[in-house]
mmCIF file of N, CA and C and ligand atoms in Angstrom:
data_model
loop_
_atom_site.group_PDB
_atom_site.id
_atom_site.type_symbol
_atom_site.label_atom_id
_atom_site.label_comp_id
_atom_site.label_asym_id
_atom_site.label_seq_id
_atom_site.Cartn_x
_atom_site.Cartn_y
_atom_site.Cartn_z
ATOM 1 N N MET A 1 110.233 136.448 121.793
ATOM 2 C CA MET A 1 111.556 135.901 121.389
ATOM 3 C C MET A 1 112.262 135.121 122.660
ATOM 4 N N SER A 2 112.766 133.997 122.115
ATOM 5 C CA SER A 2 113.294 132.976 123.244
ATOM 6 C C SER A 2 114.668 133.734 123.507
ATOM 7 N N ASP A 3 115.255 133.239 124.562
ATOM 8 C CA ASP A 3 116.544 133.606 124.932
ATOM 9 C C ASP A 3 117.449 132.309 125.120
ATOM 10 N N ALA A 4 118.333 132.291 124.118
ATOM 11 C CA ALA A 4 119.181 131.095 124.003
ATOM 12 C C ALA A 4 119.917 130.539 125.331
ATOM 13 N N ARG A 5 119.957 131.615 126.142
ATOM 14 C CA ARG A 5 120.591 131.286 127.442
ATOM 15 C C ARG A 5 119.701 130.860 128.456
ATOM 16 N N ALA A 6 118.311 130.916 128.215
ATOM 17 C CA ALA A 6 117.447 130.423 129.124
ATOM 18 C C ALA A 6 117.661 129.126 129.807
ATOM 19 N N THR A 7 117.734 128.997 131.133
ATOM 20 C CA THR A 7 117.994 127.858 131.772
ATOM 21 C C THR A 7 116.708 126.885 132.269
ATOM 22 N N THR A 8 115.402 127.555 132.137
ATOM 23 C CA THR A 8 114.288 126.902 132.438
ATOM 24 C C THR A 8 113.466 126.897 131.198
ATOM 25 N N LYS A 9 112.733 125.793 131.028
ATOM 26 C CA LYS A 9 111.783 125.655 129.943
ATOM 27 C C LYS A 9 110.717 126.543 130.002
ATOM 28 N N PRO A 10 110.188 126.950 128.894
ATOM 29 C CA PRO A 10 108.893 127.846 128.868
ATOM 30 C C PRO A 10 107.692 127.147 129.612
ATOM 31 N N VAL A 11 106.870 127.884 130.248
ATOM 32 C CA VAL A 11 105.728 127.409 130.877
ATOM 33 C C VAL A 11 104.418 128.053 130.197
ATOM 34 N N PRO A 12 103.491 127.086 129.990
ATOM 35 C CA PRO A 12 102.235 127.761 129.444
ATOM 36 C C PRO A 12 101.608 128.831 130.244
ATOM 37 N N VAL A 13 100.954 129.703 129.625
ATOM 38 C CA VAL A 13 100.287 130.761 130.307
ATOM 39 C C VAL A 13 98.807 130.659 129.905
ATOM 40 N N PRO A 14 97.949 130.187 130.796
ATOM 41 C CA PRO A 14 96.555 129.886 130.468
ATOM 42 C C PRO A 14 95.778 131.183 130.091
ATOM 43 N N THR A 15 94.950 130.930 129.213
ATOM 44 C CA THR A 15 94.067 132.076 128.798
ATOM 45 C C THR A 15 92.619 131.721 129.385
ATOM 46 N N VAL A 16 91.679 132.802 129.114
ATOM 47 C CA VAL A 16 90.277 132.313 129.292
ATOM 48 C C VAL A 16 89.694 131.055 128.588
ATOM 49 N N ASP A 17 90.284 130.788 127.506
ATOM 50 C CA ASP A 17 89.711 129.626 126.792
ATOM 51 C C ASP A 17 90.535 128.363 126.881
ATOM 52 N N SER A 18 91.874 128.462 127.521
ATOM 53 C CA SER A 18 92.663 127.272 127.728
ATOM 54 C C SER A 18 92.673 126.878 129.244
ATOM 55 N N GLU A 19 92.209 127.804 130.199
ATOM 56 C CA GLU A 19 92.307 127.516 131.407
ATOM 57 C C GLU A 19 91.790 126.152 132.052
ATOM 58 N N GLY A 20 90.657 125.794 131.564
ATOM 59 C CA GLY A 20 90.036 124.576 132.059
ATOM 60 C C GLY A 20 90.859 123.410 131.423
ATOM 61 N N PHE A 21 91.560 123.409 130.271
ATOM 62 C CA PHE A 21 92.357 122.390 129.773
ATOM 63 C C PHE A 21 93.567 122.419 130.582
ATOM 64 N N TRP A 22 94.155 123.400 130.961
ATOM 65 C CA TRP A 22 95.389 123.361 131.941
ATOM 66 C C TRP A 22 95.014 122.790 133.230
ATOM 67 N N THR A 23 94.005 123.296 133.680
ATOM 68 C CA THR A 23 93.506 122.783 135.242
ATOM 69 C C THR A 23 93.411 121.081 134.982
ATOM 70 N N ALA A 24 92.727 120.643 133.907
ATOM 71 C CA ALA A 24 92.662 119.207 133.829
ATOM 72 C C ALA A 24 94.027 118.519 133.749
ATOM 73 N N CYS A 25 94.948 119.289 132.970
ATOM 74 C CA CYS A 25 96.202 118.515 132.717
ATOM 75 C C CYS A 25 96.929 118.469 134.214
ATOM 76 N N ALA A 26 96.743 119.531 135.110
ATOM 77 C CA ALA A 26 97.201 119.562 136.442
ATOM 78 C C ALA A 26 96.871 118.318 137.227
ATOM 79 N N GLY A 27 95.665 117.748 136.824
ATOM 80 C CA GLY A 27 95.056 116.528 137.417
ATOM 81 C C GLY A 27 95.423 115.352 136.695
ATOM 82 N N GLU A 28 96.297 115.545 135.528
ATOM 83 C CA GLU A 28 96.687 114.410 134.609
ATOM 84 C C GLU A 28 95.520 113.842 133.857
ATOM 85 N N ARG A 29 94.573 114.818 133.465
ATOM 86 C CA ARG A 29 93.549 114.362 132.599
ATOM 87 C C ARG A 29 93.724 115.162 131.169
ATOM 88 N N LEU A 30 93.843 114.524 130.046
ATOM 89 C CA LEU A 30 93.824 115.150 128.857
ATOM 90 C C LEU A 30 92.351 115.300 128.389
ATOM 91 N N THR A 31 92.155 116.622 127.987
ATOM 92 C CA THR A 31 90.731 117.012 127.566
ATOM 93 C C THR A 31 90.874 117.496 126.133
ATOM 94 N N VAL A 32 89.647 117.491 125.418
ATOM 95 C CA VAL A 32 89.531 118.215 124.238
ATOM 96 C C VAL A 32 88.235 118.761 124.196
ATOM 97 N N GLN A 33 87.969 119.776 123.477
ATOM 98 C CA GLN A 33 86.632 120.516 123.274
ATOM 99 C C GLN A 33 85.706 119.613 122.486
ATOM 100 N N ARG A 34 84.433 119.482 123.006
ATOM 101 C CA ARG A 34 83.457 118.904 122.040
ATOM 102 C C ARG A 34 82.248 119.922 121.871
ATOM 103 N N CYS A 35 81.845 119.907 120.586
ATOM 104 C CA CYS A 35 80.618 120.854 120.361
ATOM 105 C C CYS A 35 79.438 120.397 120.524
ATOM 106 N N GLY A 36 78.606 120.938 121.339
ATOM 107 C CA GLY A 36 77.289 120.494 121.547
ATOM 108 C C GLY A 36 76.328 120.682 120.266
ATOM 109 N N ALA A 37 76.594 121.465 119.469
ATOM 110 C CA ALA A 37 75.788 121.619 118.136
ATOM 111 C C ALA A 37 76.184 120.575 117.259
ATOM 112 N N CYS A 38 77.340 120.261 116.822
ATOM 113 C CA CYS A 38 77.673 119.335 115.699
ATOM 114 C C CYS A 38 78.487 118.173 116.251
ATOM 115 N N GLY A 39 78.902 118.142 117.323
ATOM 116 C CA GLY A 39 79.505 116.905 117.805
ATOM 117 C C GLY A 39 81.056 116.845 117.430
ATOM 118 N N ALA A 40 81.457 117.933 116.872
ATOM 119 C CA ALA A 40 82.975 118.057 116.502
ATOM 120 C C ALA A 40 83.854 118.210 117.681
ATOM 121 N N ALA A 41 85.185 117.527 117.667
ATOM 122 C CA ALA A 41 86.191 117.574 118.669
ATOM 123 C C ALA A 41 87.212 118.357 118.174
ATOM 124 N N GLN A 42 87.614 119.355 119.078
ATOM 125 C CA GLN A 42 88.786 120.257 118.771
ATOM 126 C C GLN A 42 89.925 120.494 119.714
ATOM 127 N N PHE A 43 90.926 120.632 119.371
ATOM 128 C CA PHE A 43 92.115 121.166 120.113
ATOM 129 C C PHE A 43 92.841 122.086 119.133
ATOM 130 N N TYR A 44 93.370 123.311 119.793
ATOM 131 C CA TYR A 44 93.460 123.856 120.985
ATOM 132 C C TYR A 44 92.053 124.523 121.553
ATOM 133 N N PRO A 45 91.833 124.821 122.856
ATOM 134 C CA PRO A 45 90.593 125.214 123.229
ATOM 135 C C PRO A 45 90.426 126.609 122.679
ATOM 136 N N ARG A 46 89.159 126.852 122.053
ATOM 137 C CA ARG A 46 88.821 128.214 121.537
ATOM 138 C C ARG A 46 87.191 128.478 122.062
ATOM 139 N N ASN A 47 86.867 129.721 121.553
ATOM 140 C CA ASN A 47 85.536 130.037 122.148
ATOM 141 C C ASN A 47 84.426 129.835 121.073
ATOM 142 N N ARG A 48 85.051 129.242 119.860
ATOM 143 C CA ARG A 48 84.025 128.912 118.717
ATOM 144 C C ARG A 48 84.356 127.477 118.270
ATOM 145 N N CYS A 49 83.425 126.656 117.813
ATOM 146 C CA CYS A 49 83.577 125.335 117.139
ATOM 147 C C CYS A 49 84.188 125.839 115.612
ATOM 148 N N THR A 50 85.279 125.188 115.397
ATOM 149 C CA THR A 50 85.980 125.345 113.992
ATOM 150 C C THR A 50 85.176 124.793 112.895
ATOM 151 N N ALA A 51 84.189 123.851 113.186
ATOM 152 C CA ALA A 51 83.410 123.136 112.311
ATOM 153 C C ALA A 51 82.103 123.960 111.819
ATOM 154 N N CYS A 52 81.388 124.453 112.989
ATOM 155 C CA CYS A 52 80.069 125.004 112.639
ATOM 156 C C CYS A 52 79.905 126.386 113.292
ATOM 157 N N GLY A 53 80.972 126.839 114.052
ATOM 158 C CA GLY A 53 80.855 128.333 114.577
ATOM 159 C C GLY A 53 80.125 128.510 115.922
ATOM 160 N N SER A 54 79.471 127.017 116.552
ATOM 161 C CA SER A 54 78.778 127.215 117.645
ATOM 162 C C SER A 54 79.644 127.801 118.825
ATOM 163 N N ALA A 55 79.153 128.362 119.845
ATOM 164 C CA ALA A 55 79.812 128.611 121.076
ATOM 165 C C ALA A 55 79.501 127.690 122.200
ATOM 166 N N ASP A 56 78.760 126.623 121.826
ATOM 167 C CA ASP A 56 78.283 125.453 122.750
ATOM 168 C C ASP A 56 79.409 124.384 122.849
ATOM 169 N N LEU A 57 80.286 124.789 123.556
ATOM 170 C CA LEU A 57 81.682 123.926 123.528
ATOM 171 C C LEU A 57 81.881 123.600 125.060
ATOM 172 N N SER A 58 82.248 122.300 125.291
ATOM 173 C CA SER A 58 82.513 121.759 126.610
ATOM 174 C C SER A 58 83.901 120.889 126.557
ATOM 175 N N LEU A 59 84.486 120.897 127.474
ATOM 176 C CA LEU A 59 85.509 119.903 127.698
ATOM 177 C C LEU A 59 85.324 118.607 127.912
ATOM 178 N N ILE A 60 85.804 117.605 127.232
ATOM 179 C CA ILE A 60 85.470 116.048 127.560
ATOM 180 C C ILE A 60 86.902 115.339 127.739
ATOM 181 N N ASP A 61 86.874 114.389 128.714
ATOM 182 C CA ASP A 61 87.959 113.749 128.928
ATOM 183 C C ASP A 61 88.380 112.888 127.519
ATOM 184 N N ALA A 62 89.677 112.893 127.043
ATOM 185 C CA ALA A 62 90.149 112.208 126.057
ATOM 186 C C ALA A 62 90.644 110.898 126.549
ATOM 187 N N ALA A 63 90.864 109.878 125.726
ATOM 188 C CA ALA A 63 91.166 108.688 126.133
ATOM 189 C C ALA A 63 92.703 108.634 126.473
ATOM 190 N N GLY A 64 93.396 109.695 125.943
ATOM 191 C CA GLY A 64 94.741 109.763 126.169
ATOM 192 C C GLY A 64 95.649 108.699 125.397
ATOM 193 N N THR A 65 95.005 108.409 124.200
ATOM 194 C CA THR A 65 95.874 107.580 123.363
ATOM 195 C C THR A 65 95.651 108.214 121.746
ATOM 196 N N GLY A 66 96.524 107.767 121.131
ATOM 197 C CA GLY A 66 96.834 108.486 119.750
ATOM 198 C C GLY A 66 97.795 107.777 118.880
ATOM 199 N N THR A 67 98.066 108.509 117.671
ATOM 200 C CA THR A 67 98.958 107.844 116.689
ATOM 201 C C THR A 67 99.844 109.002 116.210
ATOM 202 N N VAL A 68 101.252 108.720 116.056
ATOM 203 C CA VAL A 68 102.017 109.736 115.389
ATOM 204 C C VAL A 68 101.686 110.028 114.024
ATOM 205 N N PHE A 69 101.422 111.044 113.661
ATOM 206 C CA PHE A 69 101.139 111.642 112.276
ATOM 207 C C PHE A 69 102.585 111.924 111.634
ATOM 208 N N THR A 70 103.353 112.594 112.198
ATOM 209 C CA THR A 70 104.563 113.044 111.783
ATOM 210 C C THR A 70 105.549 113.516 112.974
ATOM 211 N N PHE A 71 106.739 113.451 112.637
ATOM 212 C CA PHE A 71 107.661 113.927 113.680
ATOM 213 C C PHE A 71 108.966 114.406 113.110
ATOM 214 N N THR A 72 109.687 115.129 113.964
ATOM 215 C CA THR A 72 111.076 115.468 113.588
ATOM 216 C C THR A 72 112.135 115.157 114.819
ATOM 217 N N VAL A 73 113.274 114.975 114.667
ATOM 218 C CA VAL A 73 114.272 114.790 115.619
ATOM 219 C C VAL A 73 115.169 116.039 115.981
ATOM 220 N N ASN A 74 114.900 116.717 116.990
ATOM 221 C CA ASN A 74 115.560 118.093 117.231
ATOM 222 C C ASN A 74 117.014 117.753 117.760
ATOM 223 N N HIS A 75 118.065 118.291 117.041
ATOM 224 C CA HIS A 75 119.416 117.865 117.628
ATOM 225 C C HIS A 75 120.125 119.088 118.113
ATOM 226 N N ARG A 76 119.544 120.330 117.964
ATOM 227 C CA ARG A 76 120.031 121.441 118.500
ATOM 228 C C ARG A 76 119.048 122.271 119.412
ATOM 229 N N ALA A 77 119.308 122.080 120.647
ATOM 230 C CA ALA A 77 118.505 122.574 121.645
ATOM 231 C C ALA A 77 118.287 124.022 121.430
ATOM 232 N N PRO A 78 117.110 124.533 121.483
ATOM 233 C CA PRO A 78 116.621 126.031 121.232
ATOM 234 C C PRO A 78 117.179 126.881 122.418
ATOM 235 N N THR A 79 117.404 126.364 123.683
ATOM 236 C CA THR A 79 117.736 126.967 124.701
ATOM 237 C C THR A 79 118.696 126.043 125.596
ATOM 238 N N ALA A 80 119.291 126.534 126.470
ATOM 239 C CA ALA A 80 120.282 125.853 127.529
ATOM 240 C C ALA A 80 119.217 124.869 128.241
ATOM 241 N N ALA A 81 117.935 125.294 128.437
ATOM 242 C CA ALA A 81 116.936 124.352 129.245
ATOM 243 C C ALA A 81 116.842 123.000 128.620
ATOM 244 N N PHE A 82 116.900 122.940 127.213
ATOM 245 C CA PHE A 82 116.607 121.842 126.563
ATOM 246 C C PHE A 82 117.983 120.986 126.139
ATOM 247 N N ALA A 83 119.175 121.470 126.311
ATOM 248 C CA ALA A 83 120.403 120.946 125.997
ATOM 249 C C ALA A 83 120.464 119.500 126.432
ATOM 250 N N ALA A 84 120.163 119.136 127.845
ATOM 251 C CA ALA A 84 120.315 117.816 128.143
ATOM 252 C C ALA A 84 119.482 116.822 127.615
ATOM 253 N N GLU A 85 118.461 117.237 126.876
ATOM 254 C CA GLU A 85 117.586 116.219 126.299
ATOM 255 C C GLU A 85 117.658 116.159 124.622
ATOM 256 N N ALA A 86 118.664 116.913 124.089
ATOM 257 C CA ALA A 86 118.796 116.702 122.736
ATOM 258 C C ALA A 86 119.775 115.521 122.484
ATOM 259 N N PRO A 87 119.472 114.745 121.559
ATOM 260 C CA PRO A 87 118.398 114.892 120.495
ATOM 261 C C PRO A 87 117.041 114.443 121.153
ATOM 262 N N TYR A 88 116.048 115.220 120.726
ATOM 263 C CA TYR A 88 114.541 114.797 121.223
ATOM 264 C C TYR A 88 113.641 115.027 120.105
ATOM 265 N N VAL A 89 112.477 114.242 120.354
ATOM 266 C CA VAL A 89 111.325 114.167 119.347
ATOM 267 C C VAL A 89 110.324 115.155 119.519
ATOM 268 N N ILE A 90 109.914 115.884 118.415
ATOM 269 C CA ILE A 90 108.923 116.810 118.470
ATOM 270 C C ILE A 90 107.857 116.226 117.322
ATOM 271 N N ALA A 91 106.677 115.862 117.934
ATOM 272 C CA ALA A 91 105.740 115.112 117.111
ATOM 273 C C ALA A 91 104.293 115.692 116.824
ATOM 274 N N LEU A 92 103.741 115.357 115.795
ATOM 275 C CA LEU A 92 102.140 115.802 115.710
ATOM 276 C C LEU A 92 101.542 114.506 115.928
ATOM 277 N N VAL A 93 100.681 114.328 117.077
ATOM 278 C CA VAL A 93 99.997 113.130 117.447
ATOM 279 C C VAL A 93 98.526 113.502 117.151
ATOM 280 N N ASP A 94 97.853 112.359 116.398
ATOM 281 C CA ASP A 94 96.550 112.449 116.189
ATOM 282 C C ASP A 94 95.864 111.776 117.430
ATOM 283 N N LEU A 95 95.004 112.470 118.252
ATOM 284 C CA LEU A 95 94.440 111.755 119.377
ATOM 285 C C LEU A 95 93.141 110.924 118.754
ATOM 286 N N ASP A 96 93.006 109.889 119.423
ATOM 287 C CA ASP A 96 91.866 109.048 119.054
ATOM 288 C C ASP A 96 90.493 109.701 118.852
ATOM 289 N N GLU A 97 90.308 110.897 119.570
ATOM 290 C CA GLU A 97 89.121 111.663 119.329
ATOM 291 C C GLU A 97 89.015 112.447 117.941
ATOM 292 N N GLY A 98 90.371 112.619 117.456
ATOM 293 C CA GLY A 98 90.430 113.324 116.175
ATOM 294 C C GLY A 98 91.304 114.629 116.195
ATOM 295 N N PRO A 99 91.542 115.401 117.279
ATOM 296 C CA PRO A 99 92.270 116.513 117.358
ATOM 297 C C PRO A 99 93.851 115.974 117.143
ATOM 298 N N ARG A 100 94.639 117.037 116.436
ATOM 299 C CA ARG A 100 95.928 116.723 116.405
ATOM 300 C C ARG A 100 96.807 117.680 117.256
ATOM 301 N N MET A 101 97.630 117.192 118.161
ATOM 302 C CA MET A 101 98.429 117.893 119.029
ATOM 303 C C MET A 101 99.992 117.757 118.724
ATOM 304 N N MET A 102 100.709 118.943 118.992
ATOM 305 C CA MET A 102 102.103 118.904 118.916
ATOM 306 C C MET A 102 102.695 118.554 120.349
ATOM 307 N N MET A 103 103.547 117.713 120.410
ATOM 308 C CA MET A 103 104.180 117.316 121.830
ATOM 309 C C MET A 103 105.370 116.599 121.541
ATOM 310 N N ASN A 104 106.198 116.314 122.666
ATOM 311 C CA ASN A 104 107.306 115.414 122.535
ATOM 312 C C ASN A 104 107.034 114.095 122.594
ATOM 313 N N VAL A 105 107.693 113.125 122.101
ATOM 314 C CA VAL A 105 107.746 111.720 122.403
ATOM 315 C C VAL A 105 108.847 111.460 123.366
ATOM 316 N N ILE A 106 108.451 110.969 124.452
ATOM 317 C CA ILE A 106 109.411 110.672 125.672
ATOM 318 C C ILE A 106 109.401 109.067 125.758
ATOM 319 N N GLY A 107 110.509 108.692 126.517
ATOM 320 C CA GLY A 107 110.521 107.459 127.193
ATOM 321 C C GLY A 107 110.830 106.371 126.041
ATOM 322 N N CYS A 108 111.453 106.866 124.972
ATOM 323 C CA CYS A 108 112.055 105.891 124.134
ATOM 324 C C CYS A 108 113.260 106.623 123.369
ATOM 325 N N ALA A 109 114.140 106.162 122.576
ATOM 326 C CA ALA A 109 115.165 106.622 121.851
ATOM 327 C C ALA A 109 114.513 107.184 120.499
ATOM 328 N N PRO A 110 114.935 108.559 120.055
ATOM 329 C CA PRO A 110 114.204 109.106 118.908
ATOM 330 C C PRO A 110 114.228 107.935 117.736
ATOM 331 N N ALA A 111 115.222 107.178 117.537
ATOM 332 C CA ALA A 111 115.266 106.204 116.649
ATOM 333 C C ALA A 111 114.170 105.280 116.382
ATOM 334 N N GLU A 112 113.673 105.077 117.742
ATOM 335 C CA GLU A 112 112.491 104.221 117.946
ATOM 336 C C GLU A 112 111.043 104.668 117.427
ATOM 337 N N VAL A 113 111.006 106.106 117.259
ATOM 338 C CA VAL A 113 109.865 106.572 116.946
ATOM 339 C C VAL A 113 109.392 106.531 115.308
ATOM 340 N N SER A 114 108.205 106.249 115.112
ATOM 341 C CA SER A 114 107.890 106.021 113.537
ATOM 342 C C SER A 114 106.569 106.490 113.245
ATOM 343 N N ILE A 115 106.245 106.911 112.077
ATOM 344 C CA ILE A 115 104.999 107.551 111.747
ATOM 345 C C ILE A 115 104.106 106.264 111.869
ATOM 346 N N GLY A 116 102.856 106.535 112.380
ATOM 347 C CA GLY A 116 101.934 105.497 112.741
ATOM 348 C C GLY A 116 101.944 104.763 113.993
ATOM 349 N N MET A 117 103.121 105.115 114.799
ATOM 350 C CA MET A 117 103.232 104.488 116.021
ATOM 351 C C MET A 117 102.288 104.903 117.071
ATOM 352 N N LYS A 118 101.677 103.949 117.750
ATOM 353 C CA LYS A 118 100.802 104.119 118.840
ATOM 354 C C LYS A 118 101.302 104.621 119.992
ATOM 355 N N VAL A 119 100.718 105.851 120.670
ATOM 356 C CA VAL A 119 101.294 106.351 121.745
ATOM 357 C C VAL A 119 100.066 106.639 122.828
ATOM 358 N N ARG A 120 100.653 106.827 123.967
ATOM 359 C CA ARG A 120 99.706 107.324 124.990
ATOM 360 C C ARG A 120 100.256 108.541 125.715
ATOM 361 N N ILE A 121 99.268 109.215 126.362
ATOM 362 C CA ILE A 121 99.783 110.447 127.005
ATOM 363 C C ILE A 121 100.101 110.317 128.390
ATOM 364 N N VAL A 122 101.178 110.992 128.808
ATOM 365 C CA VAL A 122 101.793 111.217 130.001
ATOM 366 C C VAL A 122 102.056 112.616 130.319
ATOM 367 N N PHE A 123 102.393 112.977 131.507
ATOM 368 C CA PHE A 123 102.312 114.358 131.789
ATOM 369 C C PHE A 123 103.610 114.733 132.467
ATOM 370 N N GLU A 124 104.290 115.869 131.795
ATOM 371 C CA GLU A 124 105.526 116.273 132.258
ATOM 372 C C GLU A 124 105.476 117.590 133.323
ATOM 373 N N ALA A 125 105.924 117.344 134.466
ATOM 374 C CA ALA A 125 105.685 118.549 135.488
ATOM 375 C C ALA A 125 106.698 119.625 134.938
ATOM 376 N N ARG A 126 106.223 120.794 135.076
ATOM 377 C CA ARG A 126 107.000 121.975 134.448
ATOM 378 C C ARG A 126 106.630 123.245 135.128
ATOM 379 N N GLY A 127 107.358 123.751 135.877
ATOM 380 C CA GLY A 127 107.015 125.102 136.437
ATOM 381 C C GLY A 127 105.736 125.206 137.190
ATOM 382 N N GLY A 128 105.208 124.194 137.917
ATOM 383 C CA GLY A 128 104.052 124.143 138.599
ATOM 384 C C GLY A 128 102.778 123.850 137.804
ATOM 385 N N MET A 129 103.154 123.404 136.397
ATOM 386 C CA MET A 129 102.138 122.962 135.637
ATOM 387 C C MET A 129 102.329 121.594 135.078
ATOM 388 N N LYS A 130 101.502 120.896 134.380
ATOM 389 C CA LYS A 130 101.873 119.655 133.828
ATOM 390 C C LYS A 130 101.532 119.721 132.325
ATOM 391 N N LEU A 131 102.389 119.095 131.406
ATOM 392 C CA LEU A 131 102.138 119.333 130.026
ATOM 393 C C LEU A 131 102.093 117.953 129.383
ATOM 394 N N PRO A 132 101.120 117.747 128.582
ATOM 395 C CA PRO A 132 100.850 116.347 127.872
ATOM 396 C C PRO A 132 101.997 116.146 126.913
ATOM 397 N N GLN A 133 102.662 114.897 127.067
ATOM 398 C CA GLN A 133 103.545 114.414 126.324
ATOM 399 C C GLN A 133 103.184 112.977 125.923
ATOM 400 N N ALA A 134 103.787 112.386 124.720
ATOM 401 C CA ALA A 134 103.502 111.129 124.304
ATOM 402 C C ALA A 134 104.699 110.267 124.677
ATOM 403 N N THR A 135 104.339 108.807 124.924
ATOM 404 C CA THR A 135 105.167 107.817 125.274
ATOM 405 C C THR A 135 104.703 106.515 124.456
ATOM 406 N N PRO A 136 105.545 105.730 123.972
ATOM 407 C CA PRO A 136 105.098 104.380 123.280
ATOM 408 C C PRO A 136 103.889 103.738 124.110
ATOM 409 N N ALA A 137 102.924 103.638 123.380
ATOM 410 C CA ALA A 137 101.489 102.835 124.066
ATOM 411 C C ALA A 137 101.972 101.339 124.392
HETATM 412 ZN ZN1 ZN B 1 80.353 122.430 115.955
#
């Protein structure tokens, strides 16, 4: 449960499967998993390929570019920590490698965001980690 009074944004907690992803983010590198058996790319990091079930997965650098698949504008901050940013955009971004990621679109007004918009990935420092976010390409 989130606490509406929380004054700091939540910070990701790496798992065995996601630790490499977050380490790359700390160096401002976006990665996706690539399957050595079938070549499929996937996000989020898992211990099996969602296409073929193989465990032969490795992290590859993504280009850091993608397209807005869809988005919403959030006008009501879920916690006090997000209040200064509302209204803000929550989007599903299709990376050029294929996987779809949820992130904020920052660096422009919400009214400037559109479906099909080209974006590039930037990183938001948060609680000692860095989170991928999108900004207009
Ligand atoms: Zn596979």
